[in-house]
Each structure stands twice: as C-alpha cells, then as structure tokens.
Coordinates of C-alpha atoms in Angstrom, one line a residue:
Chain A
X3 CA -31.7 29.5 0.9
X4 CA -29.2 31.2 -1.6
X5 CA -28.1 29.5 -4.7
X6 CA -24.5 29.1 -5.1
X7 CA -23.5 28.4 -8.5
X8 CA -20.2 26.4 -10.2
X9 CA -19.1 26.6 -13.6
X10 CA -18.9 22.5 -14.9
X11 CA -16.5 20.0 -13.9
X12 CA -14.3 19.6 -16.7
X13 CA -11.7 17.8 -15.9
X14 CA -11.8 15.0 -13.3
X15 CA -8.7 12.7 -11.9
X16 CA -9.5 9.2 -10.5
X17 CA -6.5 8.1 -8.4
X18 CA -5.3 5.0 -6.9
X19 CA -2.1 3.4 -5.5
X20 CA -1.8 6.1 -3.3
X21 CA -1.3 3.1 -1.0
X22 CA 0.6 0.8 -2.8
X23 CA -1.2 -2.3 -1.2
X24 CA -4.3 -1.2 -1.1
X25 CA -5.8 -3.3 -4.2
X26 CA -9.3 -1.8 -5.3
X27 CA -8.3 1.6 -6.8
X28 CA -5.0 -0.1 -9.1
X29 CA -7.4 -2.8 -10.3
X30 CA -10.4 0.2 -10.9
X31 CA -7.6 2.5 -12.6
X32 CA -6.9 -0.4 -15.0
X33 CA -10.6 -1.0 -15.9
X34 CA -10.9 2.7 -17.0
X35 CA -8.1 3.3 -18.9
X36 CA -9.2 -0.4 -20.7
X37 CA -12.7 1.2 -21.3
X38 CA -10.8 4.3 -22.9
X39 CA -13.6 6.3 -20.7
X40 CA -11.3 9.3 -21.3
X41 CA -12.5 9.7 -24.9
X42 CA -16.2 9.3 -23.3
X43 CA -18.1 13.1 -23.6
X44 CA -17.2 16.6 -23.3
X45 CA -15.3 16.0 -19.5
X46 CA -11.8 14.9 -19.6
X47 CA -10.9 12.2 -17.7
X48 CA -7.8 11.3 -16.3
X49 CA -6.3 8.0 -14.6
X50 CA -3.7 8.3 -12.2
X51 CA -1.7 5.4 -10.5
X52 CA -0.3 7.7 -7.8
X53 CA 2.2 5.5 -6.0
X54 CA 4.0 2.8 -9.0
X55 CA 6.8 2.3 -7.1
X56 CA 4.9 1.6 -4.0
X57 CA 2.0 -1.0 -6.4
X58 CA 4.5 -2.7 -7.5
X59 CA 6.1 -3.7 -4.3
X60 CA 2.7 -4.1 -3.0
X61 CA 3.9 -2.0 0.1
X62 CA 1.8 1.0 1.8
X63 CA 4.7 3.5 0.9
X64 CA 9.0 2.9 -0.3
X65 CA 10.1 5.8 2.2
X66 CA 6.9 8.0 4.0
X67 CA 3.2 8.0 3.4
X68 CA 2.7 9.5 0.1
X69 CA -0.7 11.0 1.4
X70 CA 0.5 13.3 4.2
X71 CA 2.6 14.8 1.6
X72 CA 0.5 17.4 0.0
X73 CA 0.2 20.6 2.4
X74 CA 1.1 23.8 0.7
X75 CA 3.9 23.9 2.5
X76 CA 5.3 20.3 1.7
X77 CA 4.6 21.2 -2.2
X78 CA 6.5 24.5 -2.1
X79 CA 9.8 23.0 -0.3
X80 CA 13.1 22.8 -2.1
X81 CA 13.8 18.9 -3.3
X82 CA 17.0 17.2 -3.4
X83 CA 19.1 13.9 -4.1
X84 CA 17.9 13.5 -0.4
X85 CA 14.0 14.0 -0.5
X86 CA 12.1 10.7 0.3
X87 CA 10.6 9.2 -2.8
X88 CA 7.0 10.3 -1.8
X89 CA 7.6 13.8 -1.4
X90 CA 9.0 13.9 -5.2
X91 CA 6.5 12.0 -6.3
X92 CA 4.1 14.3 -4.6
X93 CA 5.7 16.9 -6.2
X94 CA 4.9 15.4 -9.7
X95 CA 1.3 14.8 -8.7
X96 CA 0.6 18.4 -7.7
X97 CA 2.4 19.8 -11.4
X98 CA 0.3 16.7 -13.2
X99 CA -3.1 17.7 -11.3
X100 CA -2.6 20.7 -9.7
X101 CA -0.9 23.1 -8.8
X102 CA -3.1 22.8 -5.6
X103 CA -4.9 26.1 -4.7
X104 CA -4.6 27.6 -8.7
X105 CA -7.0 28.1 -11.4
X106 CA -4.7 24.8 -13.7
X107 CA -5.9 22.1 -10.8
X108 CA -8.2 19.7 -12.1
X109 CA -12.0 20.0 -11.2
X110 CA -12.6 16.9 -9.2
X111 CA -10.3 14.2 -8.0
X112 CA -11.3 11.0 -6.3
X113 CA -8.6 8.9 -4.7
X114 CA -9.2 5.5 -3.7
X115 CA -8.6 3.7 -0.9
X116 CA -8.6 0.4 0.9
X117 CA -9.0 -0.1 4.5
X118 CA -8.6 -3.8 6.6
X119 CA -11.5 -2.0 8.9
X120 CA -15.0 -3.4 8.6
X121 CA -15.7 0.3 7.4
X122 CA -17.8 -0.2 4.1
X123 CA -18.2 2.8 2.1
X124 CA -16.6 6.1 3.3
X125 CA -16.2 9.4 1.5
X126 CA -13.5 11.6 3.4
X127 CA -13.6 14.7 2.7
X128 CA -12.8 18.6 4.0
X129 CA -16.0 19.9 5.7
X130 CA -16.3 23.4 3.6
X131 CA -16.1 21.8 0.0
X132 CA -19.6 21.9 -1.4
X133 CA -18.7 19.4 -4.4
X134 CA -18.1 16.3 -2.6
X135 CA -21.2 17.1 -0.6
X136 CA -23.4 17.4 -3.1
X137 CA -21.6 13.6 -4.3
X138 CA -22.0 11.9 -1.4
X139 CA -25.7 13.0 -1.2
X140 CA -26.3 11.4 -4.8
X141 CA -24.3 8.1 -3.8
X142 CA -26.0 7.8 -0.8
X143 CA -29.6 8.4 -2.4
X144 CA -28.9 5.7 -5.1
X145 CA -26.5 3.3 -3.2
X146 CA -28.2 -0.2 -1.4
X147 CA -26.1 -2.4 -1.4
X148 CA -23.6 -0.9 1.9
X149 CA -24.3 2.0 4.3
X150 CA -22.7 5.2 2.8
X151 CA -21.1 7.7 5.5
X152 CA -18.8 10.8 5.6
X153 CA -15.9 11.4 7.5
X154 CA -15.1 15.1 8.0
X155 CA -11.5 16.9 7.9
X156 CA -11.6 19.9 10.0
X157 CA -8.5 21.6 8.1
X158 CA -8.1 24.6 5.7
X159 CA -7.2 23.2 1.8
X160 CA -3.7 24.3 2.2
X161 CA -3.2 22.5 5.3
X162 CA -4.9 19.3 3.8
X163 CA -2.7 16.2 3.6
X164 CA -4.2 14.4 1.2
X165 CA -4.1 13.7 -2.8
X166 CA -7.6 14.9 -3.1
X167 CA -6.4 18.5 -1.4
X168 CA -4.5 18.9 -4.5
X169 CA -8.1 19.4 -6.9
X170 CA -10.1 22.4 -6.5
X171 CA -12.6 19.9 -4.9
X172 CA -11.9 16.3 -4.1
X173 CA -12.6 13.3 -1.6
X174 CA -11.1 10.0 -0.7
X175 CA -13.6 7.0 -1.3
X176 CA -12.5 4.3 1.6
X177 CA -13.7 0.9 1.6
X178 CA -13.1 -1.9 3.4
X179 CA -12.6 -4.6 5.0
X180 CA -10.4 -6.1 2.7
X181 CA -6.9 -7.3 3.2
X182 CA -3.3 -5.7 1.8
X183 CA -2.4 -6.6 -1.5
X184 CA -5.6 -8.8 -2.0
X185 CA -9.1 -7.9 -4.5
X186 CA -12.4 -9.1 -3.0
X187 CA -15.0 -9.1 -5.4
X188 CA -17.6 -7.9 -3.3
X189 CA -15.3 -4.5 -2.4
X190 CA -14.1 -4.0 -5.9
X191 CA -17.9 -4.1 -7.0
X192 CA -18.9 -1.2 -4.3
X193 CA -16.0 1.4 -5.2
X194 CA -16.9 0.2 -9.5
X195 CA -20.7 1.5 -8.5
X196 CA -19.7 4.5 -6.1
X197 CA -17.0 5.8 -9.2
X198 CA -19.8 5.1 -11.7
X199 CA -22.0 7.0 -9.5
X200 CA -19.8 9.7 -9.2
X201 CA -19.5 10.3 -13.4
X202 CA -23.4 10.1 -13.3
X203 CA -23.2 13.0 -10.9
X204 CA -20.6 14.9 -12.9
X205 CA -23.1 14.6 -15.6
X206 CA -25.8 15.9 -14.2
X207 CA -24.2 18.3 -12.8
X208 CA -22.4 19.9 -16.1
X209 CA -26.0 19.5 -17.9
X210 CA -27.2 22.5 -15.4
X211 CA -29.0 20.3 -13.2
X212 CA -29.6 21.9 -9.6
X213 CA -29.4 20.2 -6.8
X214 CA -31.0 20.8 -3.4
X215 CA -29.4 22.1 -0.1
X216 CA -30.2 20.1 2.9
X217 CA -28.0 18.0 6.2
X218 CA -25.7 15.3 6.0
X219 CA -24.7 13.4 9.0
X220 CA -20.8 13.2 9.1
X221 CA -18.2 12.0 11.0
X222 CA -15.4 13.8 12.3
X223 CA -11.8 13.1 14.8
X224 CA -11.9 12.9 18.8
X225 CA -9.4 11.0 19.4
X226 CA -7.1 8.4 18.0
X227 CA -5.8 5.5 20.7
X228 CA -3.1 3.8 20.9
X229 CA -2.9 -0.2 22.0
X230 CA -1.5 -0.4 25.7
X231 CA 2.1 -1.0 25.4
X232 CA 5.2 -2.2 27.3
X233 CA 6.0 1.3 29.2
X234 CA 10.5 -0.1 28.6
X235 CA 10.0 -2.0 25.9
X236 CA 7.4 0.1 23.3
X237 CA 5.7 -3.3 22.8
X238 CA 2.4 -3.8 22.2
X239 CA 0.5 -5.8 25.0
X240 CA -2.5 -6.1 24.0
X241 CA -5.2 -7.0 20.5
X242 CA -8.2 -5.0 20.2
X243 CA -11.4 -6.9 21.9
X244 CA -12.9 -9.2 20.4
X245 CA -16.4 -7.2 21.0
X246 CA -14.9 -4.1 19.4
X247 CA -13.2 -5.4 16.6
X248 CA -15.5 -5.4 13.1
X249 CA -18.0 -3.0 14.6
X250 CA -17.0 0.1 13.5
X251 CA -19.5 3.2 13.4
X252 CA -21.4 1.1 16.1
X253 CA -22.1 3.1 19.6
X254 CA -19.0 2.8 22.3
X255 CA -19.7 3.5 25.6
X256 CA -17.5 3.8 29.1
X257 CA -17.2 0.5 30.3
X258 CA -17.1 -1.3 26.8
X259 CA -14.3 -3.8 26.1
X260 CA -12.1 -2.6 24.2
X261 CA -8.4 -4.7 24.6
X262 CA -7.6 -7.9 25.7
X263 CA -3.9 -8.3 27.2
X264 CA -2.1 -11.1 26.4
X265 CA -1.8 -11.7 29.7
X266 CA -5.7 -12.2 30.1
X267 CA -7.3 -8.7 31.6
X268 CA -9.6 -6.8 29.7
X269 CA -9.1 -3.0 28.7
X270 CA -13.2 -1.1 29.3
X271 CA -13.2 2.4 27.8
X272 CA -13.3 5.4 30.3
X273 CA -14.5 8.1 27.5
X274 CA -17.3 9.6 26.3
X275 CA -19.8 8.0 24.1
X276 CA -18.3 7.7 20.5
X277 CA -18.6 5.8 17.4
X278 CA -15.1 4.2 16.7
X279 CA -13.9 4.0 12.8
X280 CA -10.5 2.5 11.5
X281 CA -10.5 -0.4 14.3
X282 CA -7.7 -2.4 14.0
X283 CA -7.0 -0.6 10.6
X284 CA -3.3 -2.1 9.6
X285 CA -1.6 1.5 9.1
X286 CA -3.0 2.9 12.2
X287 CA -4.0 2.5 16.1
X288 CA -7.5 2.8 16.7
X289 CA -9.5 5.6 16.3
X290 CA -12.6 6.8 18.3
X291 CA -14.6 9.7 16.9
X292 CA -17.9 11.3 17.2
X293 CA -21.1 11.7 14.9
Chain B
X13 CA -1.8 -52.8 14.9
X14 CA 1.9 -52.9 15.9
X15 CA 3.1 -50.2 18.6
X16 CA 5.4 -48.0 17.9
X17 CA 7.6 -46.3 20.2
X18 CA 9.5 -42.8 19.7
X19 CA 11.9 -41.0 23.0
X20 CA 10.7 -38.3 24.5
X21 CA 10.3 -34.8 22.5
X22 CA 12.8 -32.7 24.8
X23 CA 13.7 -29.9 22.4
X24 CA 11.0 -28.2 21.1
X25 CA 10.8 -25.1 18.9
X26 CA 8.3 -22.5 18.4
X27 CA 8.9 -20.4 15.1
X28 CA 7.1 -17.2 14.0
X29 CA 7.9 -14.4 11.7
X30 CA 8.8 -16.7 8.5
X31 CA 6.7 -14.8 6.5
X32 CA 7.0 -11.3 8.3
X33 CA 3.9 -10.0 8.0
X34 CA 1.7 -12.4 9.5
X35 CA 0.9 -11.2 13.3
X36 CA 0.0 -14.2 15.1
X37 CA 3.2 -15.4 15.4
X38 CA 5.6 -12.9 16.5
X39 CA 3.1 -12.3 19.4
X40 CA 2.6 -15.8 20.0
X41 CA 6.9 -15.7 20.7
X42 CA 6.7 -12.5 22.5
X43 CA 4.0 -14.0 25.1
X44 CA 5.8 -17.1 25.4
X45 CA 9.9 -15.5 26.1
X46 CA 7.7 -12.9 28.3
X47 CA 6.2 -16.0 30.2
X48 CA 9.7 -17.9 30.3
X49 CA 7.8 -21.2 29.7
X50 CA 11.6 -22.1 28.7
X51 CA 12.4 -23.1 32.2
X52 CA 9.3 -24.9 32.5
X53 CA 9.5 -28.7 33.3
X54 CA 11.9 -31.1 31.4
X55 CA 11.2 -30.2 27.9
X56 CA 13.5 -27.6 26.4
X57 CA 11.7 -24.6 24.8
X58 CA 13.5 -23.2 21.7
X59 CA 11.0 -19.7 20.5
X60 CA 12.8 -18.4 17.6
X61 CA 11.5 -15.2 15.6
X62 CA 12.1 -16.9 12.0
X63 CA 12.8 -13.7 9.8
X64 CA 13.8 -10.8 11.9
X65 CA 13.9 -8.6 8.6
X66 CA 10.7 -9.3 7.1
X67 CA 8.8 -8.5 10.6
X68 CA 11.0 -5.5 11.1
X69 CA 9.8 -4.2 7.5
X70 CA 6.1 -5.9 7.9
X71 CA 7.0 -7.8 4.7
X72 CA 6.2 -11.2 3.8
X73 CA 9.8 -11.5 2.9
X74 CA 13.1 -9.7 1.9
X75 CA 14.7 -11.3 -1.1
X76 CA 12.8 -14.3 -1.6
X77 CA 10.5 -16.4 0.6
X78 CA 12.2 -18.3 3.6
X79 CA 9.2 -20.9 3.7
X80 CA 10.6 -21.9 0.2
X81 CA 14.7 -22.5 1.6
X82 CA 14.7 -25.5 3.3
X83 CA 15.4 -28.5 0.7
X84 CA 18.7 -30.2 1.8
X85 CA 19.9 -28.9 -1.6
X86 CA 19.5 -25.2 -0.5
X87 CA 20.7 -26.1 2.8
X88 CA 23.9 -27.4 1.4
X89 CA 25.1 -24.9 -1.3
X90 CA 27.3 -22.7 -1.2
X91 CA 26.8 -19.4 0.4
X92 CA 27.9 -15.9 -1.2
X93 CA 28.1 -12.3 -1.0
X94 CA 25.4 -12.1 -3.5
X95 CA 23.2 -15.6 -1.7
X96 CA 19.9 -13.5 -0.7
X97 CA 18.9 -12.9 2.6
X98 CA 16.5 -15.3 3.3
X99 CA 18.9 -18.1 2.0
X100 CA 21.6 -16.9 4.6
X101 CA 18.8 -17.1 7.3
X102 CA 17.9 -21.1 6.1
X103 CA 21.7 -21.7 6.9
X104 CA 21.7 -19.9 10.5
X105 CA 18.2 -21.6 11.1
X106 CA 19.4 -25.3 9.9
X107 CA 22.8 -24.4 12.2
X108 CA 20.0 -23.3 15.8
X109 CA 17.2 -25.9 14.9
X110 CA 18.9 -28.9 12.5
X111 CA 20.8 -29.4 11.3
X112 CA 18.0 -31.1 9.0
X113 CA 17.9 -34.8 8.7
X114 CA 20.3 -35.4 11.6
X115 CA 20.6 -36.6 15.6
X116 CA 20.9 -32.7 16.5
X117 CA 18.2 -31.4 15.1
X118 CA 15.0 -30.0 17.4
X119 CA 12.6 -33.3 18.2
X120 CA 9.8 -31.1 17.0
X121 CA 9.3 -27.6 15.5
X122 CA 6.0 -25.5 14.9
X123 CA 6.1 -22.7 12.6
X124 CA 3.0 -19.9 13.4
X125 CA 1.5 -18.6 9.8
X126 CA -1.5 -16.5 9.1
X127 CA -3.2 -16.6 5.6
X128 CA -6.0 -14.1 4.2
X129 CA -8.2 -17.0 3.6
X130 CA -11.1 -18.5 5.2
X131 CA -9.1 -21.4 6.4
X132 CA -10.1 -21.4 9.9
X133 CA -6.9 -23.6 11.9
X134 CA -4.9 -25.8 9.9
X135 CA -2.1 -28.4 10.6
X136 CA 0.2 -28.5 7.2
X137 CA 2.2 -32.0 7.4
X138 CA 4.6 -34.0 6.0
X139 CA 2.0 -37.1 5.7
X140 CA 4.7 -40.0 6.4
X141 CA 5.5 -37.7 10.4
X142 CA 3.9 -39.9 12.7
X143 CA 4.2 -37.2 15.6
X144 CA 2.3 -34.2 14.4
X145 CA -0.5 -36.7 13.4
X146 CA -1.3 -37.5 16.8
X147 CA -1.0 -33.9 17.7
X148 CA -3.5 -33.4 15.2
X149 CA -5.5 -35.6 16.7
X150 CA -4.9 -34.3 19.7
X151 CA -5.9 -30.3 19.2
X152 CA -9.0 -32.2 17.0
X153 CA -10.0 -34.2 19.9
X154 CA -10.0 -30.2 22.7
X155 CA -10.7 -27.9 20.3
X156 CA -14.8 -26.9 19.9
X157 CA -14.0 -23.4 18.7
X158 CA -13.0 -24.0 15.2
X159 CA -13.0 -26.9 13.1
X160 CA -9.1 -27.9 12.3
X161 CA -8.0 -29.3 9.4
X162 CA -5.0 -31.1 7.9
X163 CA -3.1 -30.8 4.9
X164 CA -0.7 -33.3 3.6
X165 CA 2.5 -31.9 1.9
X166 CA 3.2 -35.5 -0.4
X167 CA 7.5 -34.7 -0.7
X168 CA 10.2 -37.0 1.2
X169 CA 11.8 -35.2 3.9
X170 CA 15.0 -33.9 2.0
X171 CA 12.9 -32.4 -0.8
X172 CA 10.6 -30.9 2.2
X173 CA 11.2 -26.7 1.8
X174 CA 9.2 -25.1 4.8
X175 CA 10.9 -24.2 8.1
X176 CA 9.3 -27.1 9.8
X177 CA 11.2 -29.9 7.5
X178 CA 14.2 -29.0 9.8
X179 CA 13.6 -30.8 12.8
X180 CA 13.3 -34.5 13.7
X181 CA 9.0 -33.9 13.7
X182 CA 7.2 -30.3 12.7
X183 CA 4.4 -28.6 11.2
X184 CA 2.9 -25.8 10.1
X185 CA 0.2 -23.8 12.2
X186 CA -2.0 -21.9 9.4
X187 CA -4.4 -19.7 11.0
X188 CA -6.8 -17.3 9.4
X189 CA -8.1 -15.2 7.7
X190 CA -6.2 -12.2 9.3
X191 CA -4.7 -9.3 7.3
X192 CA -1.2 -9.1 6.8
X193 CA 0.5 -6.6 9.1
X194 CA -3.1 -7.0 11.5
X195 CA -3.0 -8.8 14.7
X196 CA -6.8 -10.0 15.5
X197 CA -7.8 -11.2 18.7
X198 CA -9.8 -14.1 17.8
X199 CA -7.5 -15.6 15.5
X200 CA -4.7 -15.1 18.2
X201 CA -6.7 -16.9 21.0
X202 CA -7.0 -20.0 18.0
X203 CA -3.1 -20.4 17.5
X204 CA -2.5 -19.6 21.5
X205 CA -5.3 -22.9 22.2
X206 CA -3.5 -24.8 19.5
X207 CA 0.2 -23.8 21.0
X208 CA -1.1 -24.9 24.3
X209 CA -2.4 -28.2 23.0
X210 CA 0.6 -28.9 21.5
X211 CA 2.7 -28.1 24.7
X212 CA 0.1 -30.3 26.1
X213 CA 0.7 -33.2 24.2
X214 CA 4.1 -33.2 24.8
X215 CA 3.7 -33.2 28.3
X216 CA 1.6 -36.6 27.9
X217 CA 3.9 -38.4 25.2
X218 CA 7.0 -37.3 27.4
X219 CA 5.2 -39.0 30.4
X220 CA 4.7 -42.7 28.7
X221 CA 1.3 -42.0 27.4
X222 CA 0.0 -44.3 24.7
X223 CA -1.5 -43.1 22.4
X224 CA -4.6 -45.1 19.6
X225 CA -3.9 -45.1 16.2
X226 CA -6.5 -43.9 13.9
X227 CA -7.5 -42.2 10.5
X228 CA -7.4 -38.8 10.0
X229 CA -8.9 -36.5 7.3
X230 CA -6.3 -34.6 5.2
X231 CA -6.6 -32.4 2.2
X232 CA -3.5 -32.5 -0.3
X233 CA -2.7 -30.6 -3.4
X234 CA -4.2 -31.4 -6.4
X235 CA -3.8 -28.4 -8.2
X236 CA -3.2 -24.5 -8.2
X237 CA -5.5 -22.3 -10.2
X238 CA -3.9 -18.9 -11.3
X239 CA -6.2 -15.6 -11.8
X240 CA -7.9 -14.7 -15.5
X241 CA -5.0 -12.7 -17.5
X242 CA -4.4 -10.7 -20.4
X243 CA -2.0 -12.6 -22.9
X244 CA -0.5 -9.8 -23.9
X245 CA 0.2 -7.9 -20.6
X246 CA -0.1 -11.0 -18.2
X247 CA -2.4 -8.3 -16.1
X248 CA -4.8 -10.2 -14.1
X249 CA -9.1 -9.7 -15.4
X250 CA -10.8 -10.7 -13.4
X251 CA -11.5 -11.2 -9.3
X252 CA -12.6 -14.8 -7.3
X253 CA -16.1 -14.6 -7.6
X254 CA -18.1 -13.3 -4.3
X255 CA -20.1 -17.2 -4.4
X256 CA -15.9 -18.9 -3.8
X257 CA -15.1 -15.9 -1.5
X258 CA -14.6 -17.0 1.8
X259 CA -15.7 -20.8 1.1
X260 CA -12.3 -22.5 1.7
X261 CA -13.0 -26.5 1.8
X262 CA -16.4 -26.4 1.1
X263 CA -17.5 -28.7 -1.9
X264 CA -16.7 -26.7 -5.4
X265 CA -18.8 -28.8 -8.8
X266 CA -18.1 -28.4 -12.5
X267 CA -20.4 -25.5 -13.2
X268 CA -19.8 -23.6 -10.1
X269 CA -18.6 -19.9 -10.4
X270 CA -15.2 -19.3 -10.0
X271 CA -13.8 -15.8 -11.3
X272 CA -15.8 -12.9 -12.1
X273 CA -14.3 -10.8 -15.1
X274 CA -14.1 -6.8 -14.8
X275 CA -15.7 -7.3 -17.6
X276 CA -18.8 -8.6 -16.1
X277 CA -18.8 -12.3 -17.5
X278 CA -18.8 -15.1 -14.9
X279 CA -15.7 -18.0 -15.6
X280 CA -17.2 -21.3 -13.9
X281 CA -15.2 -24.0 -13.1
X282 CA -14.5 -26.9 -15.2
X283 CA -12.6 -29.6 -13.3
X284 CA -13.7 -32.6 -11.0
X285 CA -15.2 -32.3 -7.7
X286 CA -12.8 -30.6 -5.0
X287 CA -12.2 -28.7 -2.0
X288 CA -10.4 -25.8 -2.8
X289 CA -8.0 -23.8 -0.3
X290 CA -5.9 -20.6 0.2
X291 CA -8.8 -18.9 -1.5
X292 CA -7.4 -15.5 -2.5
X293 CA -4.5 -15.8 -0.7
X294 CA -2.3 -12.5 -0.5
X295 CA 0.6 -14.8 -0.9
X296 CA -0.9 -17.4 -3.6
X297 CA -3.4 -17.9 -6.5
X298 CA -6.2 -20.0 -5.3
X299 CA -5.7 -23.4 -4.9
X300 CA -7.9 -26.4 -5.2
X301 CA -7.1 -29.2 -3.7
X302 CA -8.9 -32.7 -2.8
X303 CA -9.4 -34.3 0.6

C-alpha cells in the first residue's frame, strides 16, 4: 500500500452550539476555553460557539438549521437585510474558519452534537477524507466505555452541508441519547474523552507518527421515513413502536414493528434488511440505513 | 369516618400543550377530538390545547410560563398591550374553564405534562382536593405498569398558579422521562391508561359509587437545589452526578453524590434524608423533596 503523507495539523476548531439545544458541546466549549488549552503546545486551538443566538434561547435554530448552511454555493450567495440569521452567521463561520475549500481553512474541526436517539458515540463524516478516518480508528481502538461507529456522507466537500465541511478535514461527533437543553453526566463524559482523544491523535500525528491503513465498517443513508400521517390533515398518526424505539444500529427486518397508531394497529416494515439510526431523533423522522 | 358527598363531575376538561413542548399531551387531545368522546354519555368533555403558541413553535413557552399564571391575582389584573402572551392566555383560559374559584368553573380539569426526569407517572395535587385523591387511588388501585406517585402542592386554592387550580377539582398528569419536542410510545400509552382511568372514575362517581377513604402516600417540596456556579459569571460547573441520574424518589443520604464538577471533584450532599424529584429537569434545577 502507498503512503500518503500530510503536513501537521496546525490549527484545530472545536465547535458547539451549532444546535442551540443540544447541551454537550456549549458545556465542553466552556471547559476548554477555562483550561486555556489554546496556549497548550505548538497547535493552535480554537473554541467556537457556532450558534449564540440559538444557546441562548436554548432552541435548535432562530430562523433555519445553521448546519445545512455551508455548501459552496450557500457561502458564495449575496446577503441582505433579508437573509435568515443562520445563513449570516454561516457566513461569519466560513471567514472565522475557513474560507471552505482554501489553503486559510483551519486543519481540523470537530463539531459537536447531541442527539435524543439512543445512538452513543457517532463520528459523521464525508467518506473520501482520510483525517477523520484515521481519528475514528484511534477512538475506537482506545474507547470502552460505548460502541464507537461511523456514519458516512456520500457528497463532494463543496456540496457538504455541514460546519465540519468548512475545515480542510472535519467530522461531527454525535452522541446521545440525551434530552434538548439538558447535560447528562454520563454523555458529557463520552464526548470530554472522545475530544481528549482526538488532541491525543493530533499529537501523534504532528510528531511524525504513521499510522496504518486498514477497513472501517461505516454507515451510510438508504432511506429516511416519515411517521404515517393524516393524508387531509398532515397529522401525525402514529409514535414509533415500542420495539423499535432505543434500538438503534440493531438489525430491522420486513415484518418488524415499527409504528403503533393511535388508533391501536401496528405499522411492520416492508424493506430490506437495514440498521435504523436517528429513531425518534427530535429534529427528524426516522431514518433507516445500511452497514 | 363521616361521608361526604360531592354532585356529579359533568364538565370535565382535558388540557395539553401548557408547556408546548411536551408531546404527550397534544396527542393525547388530538386522539380524544378525533374519537369525539365529547358526545359520549352524560359527562361533558371539554379537550382544550392549553398554549397554541408554544406547541406551534415546540417551545416550552412564549413570554413566560403559563403553568406559572393562574393565581387569582394574575387572573384579576389588568390586561395590556404590553401583558405577555401567556398572561393573556390565563385570562381566555379562566374565561373557557373558570372562572377560578366560582359555580361556573369545569367540575374537574387534567392538565397532560411530560418532564425529562425519571419520574415515571405522577399526580401533582392541591393536598386539601378531595376528588383527585380518590382518582389517585383509583389509577394506583389498575395500574401494574408503572408505579404512580403523588405530589402535594401545600398553597390554598387562590394562591394555586398551575392550569389545574382553575376548575372546581384538577390535577396535574406528569409523565416521563420523554424529550421535549419527542413523542414516545411508551410513555403515551402511560398518560392514555391514566386518561382512561380518570374517564373511568368519573363514570363510577357520576353513577352513586361510594367510594373508602384511606391514606395515601405523597411527596411535597421541601426544597430546590440549583446547579454548582461560577460567582463571578453565574455559569453553571458542574453536571448531576451519573449515581443521582435517573434515581427520582429513591432514598438520597448525607454523603451521597450529588454534582460532579467539570472539574473532576465530586459535590456530595449534605442535607437530611430525602427523596428527591425532577432530577435534571429541562425546565428546573433538581429538586429534593420529602414524602
């Protein structure tokens, strides 16, 4: 196998408060910037609460999702008095850490997120980035106390939605469950070790340390469902089943429950096997996708 | 013991939606207007979606929180172009359901909430309301699938500042945990039991059913404990240690741990023997409270 070399990473962005409600990474970003962690070695660090508006109504977003803001073409658009609050703010993000796709972007940025799911750890991350591999490999080999796993974004970087599109390499670290606007201890202490982890790798890695090829076993989007709804009204008519809900990543076959209406019946799945992720998550339906 | 006798219950209200971001209840309405258990029998069903605002924005509240406008003080001020939103909605909900403290007012009202905590099903009361103590008693006496508890709110009737202090009898259903903005199917099918209890009850009383007095178990505030904080920034330090997590009314002991710093140190508790509840609560710092 050929060896592909970087030069170090220099500069490296933690993010939170992407989500405004989403408690782990504004409580994580606090503890850093108290540690004064930027002063720490020859990388420069660099803390960013990427929603404040959003934190401190301890709402997901004021006017759209702050991370589907960040394709090239979303950053290059004109703004105006009218431009949702986000997209401005997105704007700012992308001349703080970026400009996305340019030689100024920081090194690595990690931007973390909460998720009501029964998910544990997750590192998202776009498929062709070599970084964030090479991270999650080093998390997972030194992580026991929850199962580590990647989710996959089939896109091309300037396509990417996300925060962590904006550094030359970057991934989301998801972890859950845990409720809106509320800190469990146990979750904080999982993205404190994962983050930690992370530096050690960035150390390692800017000492000239090499680190072997090999597989990973990821994740990646079939198919995202919807609850049944009320065909007039747009109502929802159903809750996920009881035996799908908390059991994420687990096997789903055809004929598995996976509604209950209100009205009694239960709702089997007619797919393909698949391992469903983001059950029940509060900002979105469902989602069903396949090792 | 002397009997007592009360008329029939033949207005009754179902609330939901108060705070607007707690599930259980705004489908517990849809289900029941959807069923048009209003024409059902002599008893006259009242389902009223509390705070149409709040569930439109998923928010716990608007201005200020509705749960918190029902004193006959607030109910009797003046109301202005600047009077928030939630305090106009106390006046148009005294107007449908009260008004409070007189002959009009709904014979009994339950108002639907979900909490993050571990609370399992909960009856919050007014401890003088003969009525929702024998429902108590009632939903205790069916119900294997949970334990359910009572809490006693110690104010007389005009001080009383939740929704249910509006009508001749009420209480609170407090269901959970459940994230805010998530609708979960087990803790649906616990408030749609208890709902149907209650319904049943009424039914019974209505028919001349008497009914044994008795003791009951109840838990009442003792105190409130707020989070670790910085004195200079009031920024909150540390996170409700993973050994209180989750252990709503379970014995807490001087000694046991309470908080864990992001600092790493463990804050233990230094009171008398309680049982706390609303145990990281999204809405509330924990609270410990003694049966």
């Amino acid at each position: 196998m050929a060896h592909v070399f970087f030069p170090p990473l220099s500069r490296v962005a933690i993010c939170g408060g992407t989500h405004g409600n989403e408690m782990s990474g504004v409580y994580m970003l606090r503890e850093l910037k108290k540690r004064h962690i930027e002063q720490d070695g020859p990388v420069s660090l660099i803390t960013v609460l990427s929603n404040p508006r959003a934190v401190e109504s301890c709402r997901r977003y004021i006017d759209k999702d702050l991370n589907r803001c960040f394709t090239s073409q979303m950053l290059s658009g004109p703004l105006t008095d009218d431009t949702p609050y986000e997209l401005k703010r997105a704007h700012e993000l992308n001349a703080q850490l970026g400009p996305k796709g340019s030689q100024e972007a920081v090194d690595l940025l990690c931007d973390i997120h909460n998720t009501t799911s029964n998910m544990g750890l997750c590192l998202i991350l776009y498929s062709t980035d070599w970084i964030p591999l090479h991270i999650l490999k080093h998390i997972q080999s030194k992580m026991t106390s929850t199962p580590v796993r990647a989710i996959f974004i089939d896109l091309p970087a300037s396509e990417g939605y996300s925060l962590e599109s904006v550094g030359k390499h970057g991934f989301t670290l998801e972890v859950g469950p845990q409720p809106n606007g509320v800190l469990r201890a146990d979750i904080y202490n999982l993205v404190k070790e994962a983050v930690e982890l992370t530096f050690e790798f960035v150390q390692k890695f800017n000492a000239g340390h090499t680190f072997e090829g090999g597989e990973v076993e990821a994740y990646t989007m079939e198919d995202s469902v919807d609850y049944p709804r009320d065909p007039t009204t747009g109502e929802i008519t159903a809750s996920v089943h009881s035996e799908l809900q908390d059991r994420d990543f687990k096997l789903l076959k055809p004929g598995d429950p996976i509604f209950k209406r209100f009205s009694g019946e239960t709702v089997t799945y007619k797919g393909e096997e698949l391992y469903p992720f983001f059950i029940n998550e509060y900002a979105a339906p469902p989602h069903l996708r396949s090792v």
